[in-house]
Amino acid sequence: MSTPATPVVIGVYDADGGVLGEAAYLWGTIRGTVHCSLCDITHSPGRRKKEWDAMVARLDATVELRHRNELTAAQSTAALESGLPVVLVADLERQRYDVLLDAQDLDGLGGDVAAFGELLQARLAAR
């Protein structure tokens, strides 16, 4: 009897990576024209939250974080169909990505790392 594989979870920011992407996001937040609720969960101003790293270390899942311009074609398709930000889970059997948490779910967490961890674990358990 085989054991189930560790789930691979991919959080996708509603922002581009790289120096220009980070600068554009920072400028947009200052102006109030951009917002990413996944950014609010994973980061405090200027750096990643320590409680985020601790929560991820306790999960029985591999968690990756990507910017929208850092996705594979399959990840991009799943993310853009749902809307950003989003948390995807890899379905290795069907070679696709499914939405685990959508933008509305992430907005409802209000930047709370613990609440994110609880919801993520509940959704993974329900799969």
One Martini backbone bead per residue (centre of mass of N, CA, C, O) as a GRO file, in nm:
protein
  127
    1MET     BB    1   0.095   0.038   0.025
    2SER     BB    2   0.061   0.362  -0.050
    3THR     BB    3   0.150   0.681   0.007
    4PRO     BB    4   0.074   0.985   0.004
    5ALA     BB    5   0.160   1.259  -0.133
    6THR     BB    6   0.291   1.550  -0.099
    7PRO     BB    7   0.165   1.839  -0.123
    8VAL     BB    8   0.149   2.098  -0.374
    9VAL     BB    9   0.173   2.442  -0.300
   10ILE     BB   10   0.064   2.751  -0.477
   11GLY     BB   11   0.137   3.078  -0.438
   12VAL     BB   12  -0.021   3.365  -0.601
   13TYR     BB   13   0.058   3.667  -0.682
   14ASP     BB   14  -0.062   4.008  -0.747
   15ALA     BB   15   0.242   4.010  -0.884
   16ASP     BB   16   0.551   4.098  -0.982
   17GLY     BB   17   0.864   4.010  -1.029
   18GLY     BB   18   1.128   4.172  -0.948
   19VAL     BB   19   1.233   4.486  -0.943
   20LEU     BB   20   1.001   4.617  -1.107
   21GLY     BB   21   0.765   4.469  -0.971
   22GLU     BB   22   0.820   4.562  -0.682
   23ALA     BB   23   0.811   4.867  -0.740
   24ALA     BB   24   0.523   4.873  -0.854
   25TYR     BB   25   0.385   4.767  -0.599
   26LEU     BB   26   0.478   4.981  -0.402
   27TRP     BB   27   0.358   5.221  -0.556
   28GLY     BB   28   0.064   5.112  -0.557
   29THR     BB   29   0.029   5.108  -0.246
   30ILE     BB   30   0.077   5.407  -0.199
   31ARG     BB   31  -0.164   5.491  -0.404
   32GLY     BB   32  -0.400   5.257  -0.391
   33THR     BB   33  -0.400   5.053  -0.674
   34VAL     BB   34  -0.293   4.803  -0.503
   35HIS     BB   35  -0.361   4.446  -0.411
   36CYS     BB   36  -0.249   4.166  -0.188
   37SER     BB   37  -0.355   3.921   0.025
   38LEU     BB   38  -0.106   3.734   0.020
   39CYS     BB   39   0.097   3.947   0.104
   40ASP     BB   40  -0.037   4.001   0.383
   41ILE     BB   41   0.025   3.711   0.488
   42THR     BB   42   0.351   3.686   0.422
   43HIS     BB   43   0.384   4.006   0.475
   44SER     BB   44   0.553   4.266   0.584
   45PRO     BB   45   0.699   4.541   0.578
   46GLY     BB   46   0.987   4.427   0.385
   47ARG     BB   47   0.899   4.122   0.494
   48ARG     BB   48   0.883   3.818   0.602
   49LYS     BB   49   0.703   3.636   0.807
   50LYS     BB   50   0.773   3.436   1.072
   51GLU     BB   51   0.492   3.292   1.096
   52TRP     BB   52   0.499   3.178   0.815
   53ASP     BB   53   0.746   2.993   0.837
   54ALA     BB   54   0.634   2.828   1.077
   55MET     BB   55   0.377   2.723   0.940
   56VAL     BB   56   0.512   2.579   0.700
   57ALA     BB   57   0.688   2.381   0.876
   58ARG     BB   58   0.415   2.228   0.990
   59LEU     BB   59   0.338   2.128   0.728
   60ASP     BB   60   0.201   1.865   0.503
   61ALA     BB   61   0.360   2.055   0.280
   62THR     BB   62   0.442   2.210  -0.015
   63VAL     BB   63   0.553   2.553  -0.035
   64GLU     BB   64   0.494   2.793  -0.288
   65LEU     BB   65   0.607   3.110  -0.420
   66ARG     BB   66   0.453   3.327  -0.671
   67HIS     BB   67   0.457   3.515  -0.937
   68ARG     BB   68   0.281   3.581  -1.223
   69ASN     BB   69   0.577   3.583  -1.392
   70GLU     BB   70   0.658   3.262  -1.263
   71LEU     BB   71   0.489   3.071  -1.441
   72THR     BB   72   0.359   2.825  -1.575
   73ALA     BB   73   0.129   2.750  -1.801
   74ALA     BB   74  -0.056   2.581  -1.611
   75GLN     BB   75  -0.059   2.779  -1.376
   76SER     BB   76  -0.163   3.026  -1.530
   77THR     BB   77  -0.432   2.913  -1.617
   78ALA     BB   78  -0.548   2.858  -1.333
   79ALA     BB   79  -0.508   3.144  -1.214
   80LEU     BB   80  -0.663   3.316  -1.433
   81GLU     BB   81  -0.939   3.174  -1.402
   82SER     BB   82  -0.972   3.267  -1.097
   83GLY     BB   83  -0.770   3.466  -0.995
   84LEU     BB   84  -0.605   3.722  -0.817
   85PRO     BB   85  -0.516   3.568  -0.582
   86VAL     BB   86  -0.375   3.227  -0.531
   87VAL     BB   87  -0.424   2.875  -0.443
   88LEU     BB   88  -0.257   2.592  -0.541
   89VAL     BB   89  -0.286   2.246  -0.649
   90ALA     BB   90  -0.133   1.963  -0.728
   91ASP     BB   91  -0.227   1.728  -0.993
   92LEU     BB   92  -0.041   1.466  -1.084
   93GLU     BB   93  -0.231   1.265  -1.223
   94ARG     BB   94  -0.359   1.510  -1.422
   95GLN     BB   95  -0.164   1.742  -1.482
   96ARG     BB   96  -0.262   1.978  -1.269
   97TYR     BB   97  -0.438   2.269  -1.140
   98ASP     BB   98  -0.595   2.360  -0.837
   99VAL     BB   99  -0.813   2.530  -0.648
  100LEU     BB  100  -0.797   2.614  -0.298
  101LEU     BB  101  -0.761   2.939  -0.296
  102ASP     BB  102  -0.914   3.230  -0.333
  103ALA     BB  103  -0.947   3.565  -0.326
  104GLN     BB  104  -1.178   3.562  -0.121
  105ASP     BB  105  -1.045   3.391   0.091
  106LEU     BB  106  -0.795   3.578   0.133
  107ASP     BB  107  -0.946   3.837   0.209
  108GLY     BB  108  -1.092   3.706   0.468
  109LEU     BB  109  -0.809   3.687   0.644
  110GLY     BB  110  -0.657   3.965   0.695
  111GLY     BB  111  -0.342   3.852   0.718
  112ASP     BB  112  -0.379   3.573   0.867
  113VAL     BB  113  -0.180   3.307   0.921
  114ALA     BB  114  -0.341   3.107   1.097
  115ALA     BB  115  -0.598   3.108   0.922
  116PHE     BB  116  -0.462   3.005   0.672
  117GLY     BB  117  -0.362   2.733   0.785
  118GLU     BB  118  -0.642   2.622   0.857
  119LEU     BB  119  -0.771   2.640   0.575
  120LEU     BB  120  -0.564   2.477   0.423
  121GLN     BB  121  -0.594   2.213   0.584
  122ALA     BB  122  -0.894   2.174   0.528
  123ARG     BB  123  -0.872   2.159   0.214
  124LEU     BB  124  -0.673   1.923   0.203
  125ALA     BB  125  -0.853   1.718   0.364
  126ALA     BB  126  -1.098   1.736   0.145
  127ARG     BB  127  -0.940   1.590  -0.106
   0.00000   0.00000   0.00000
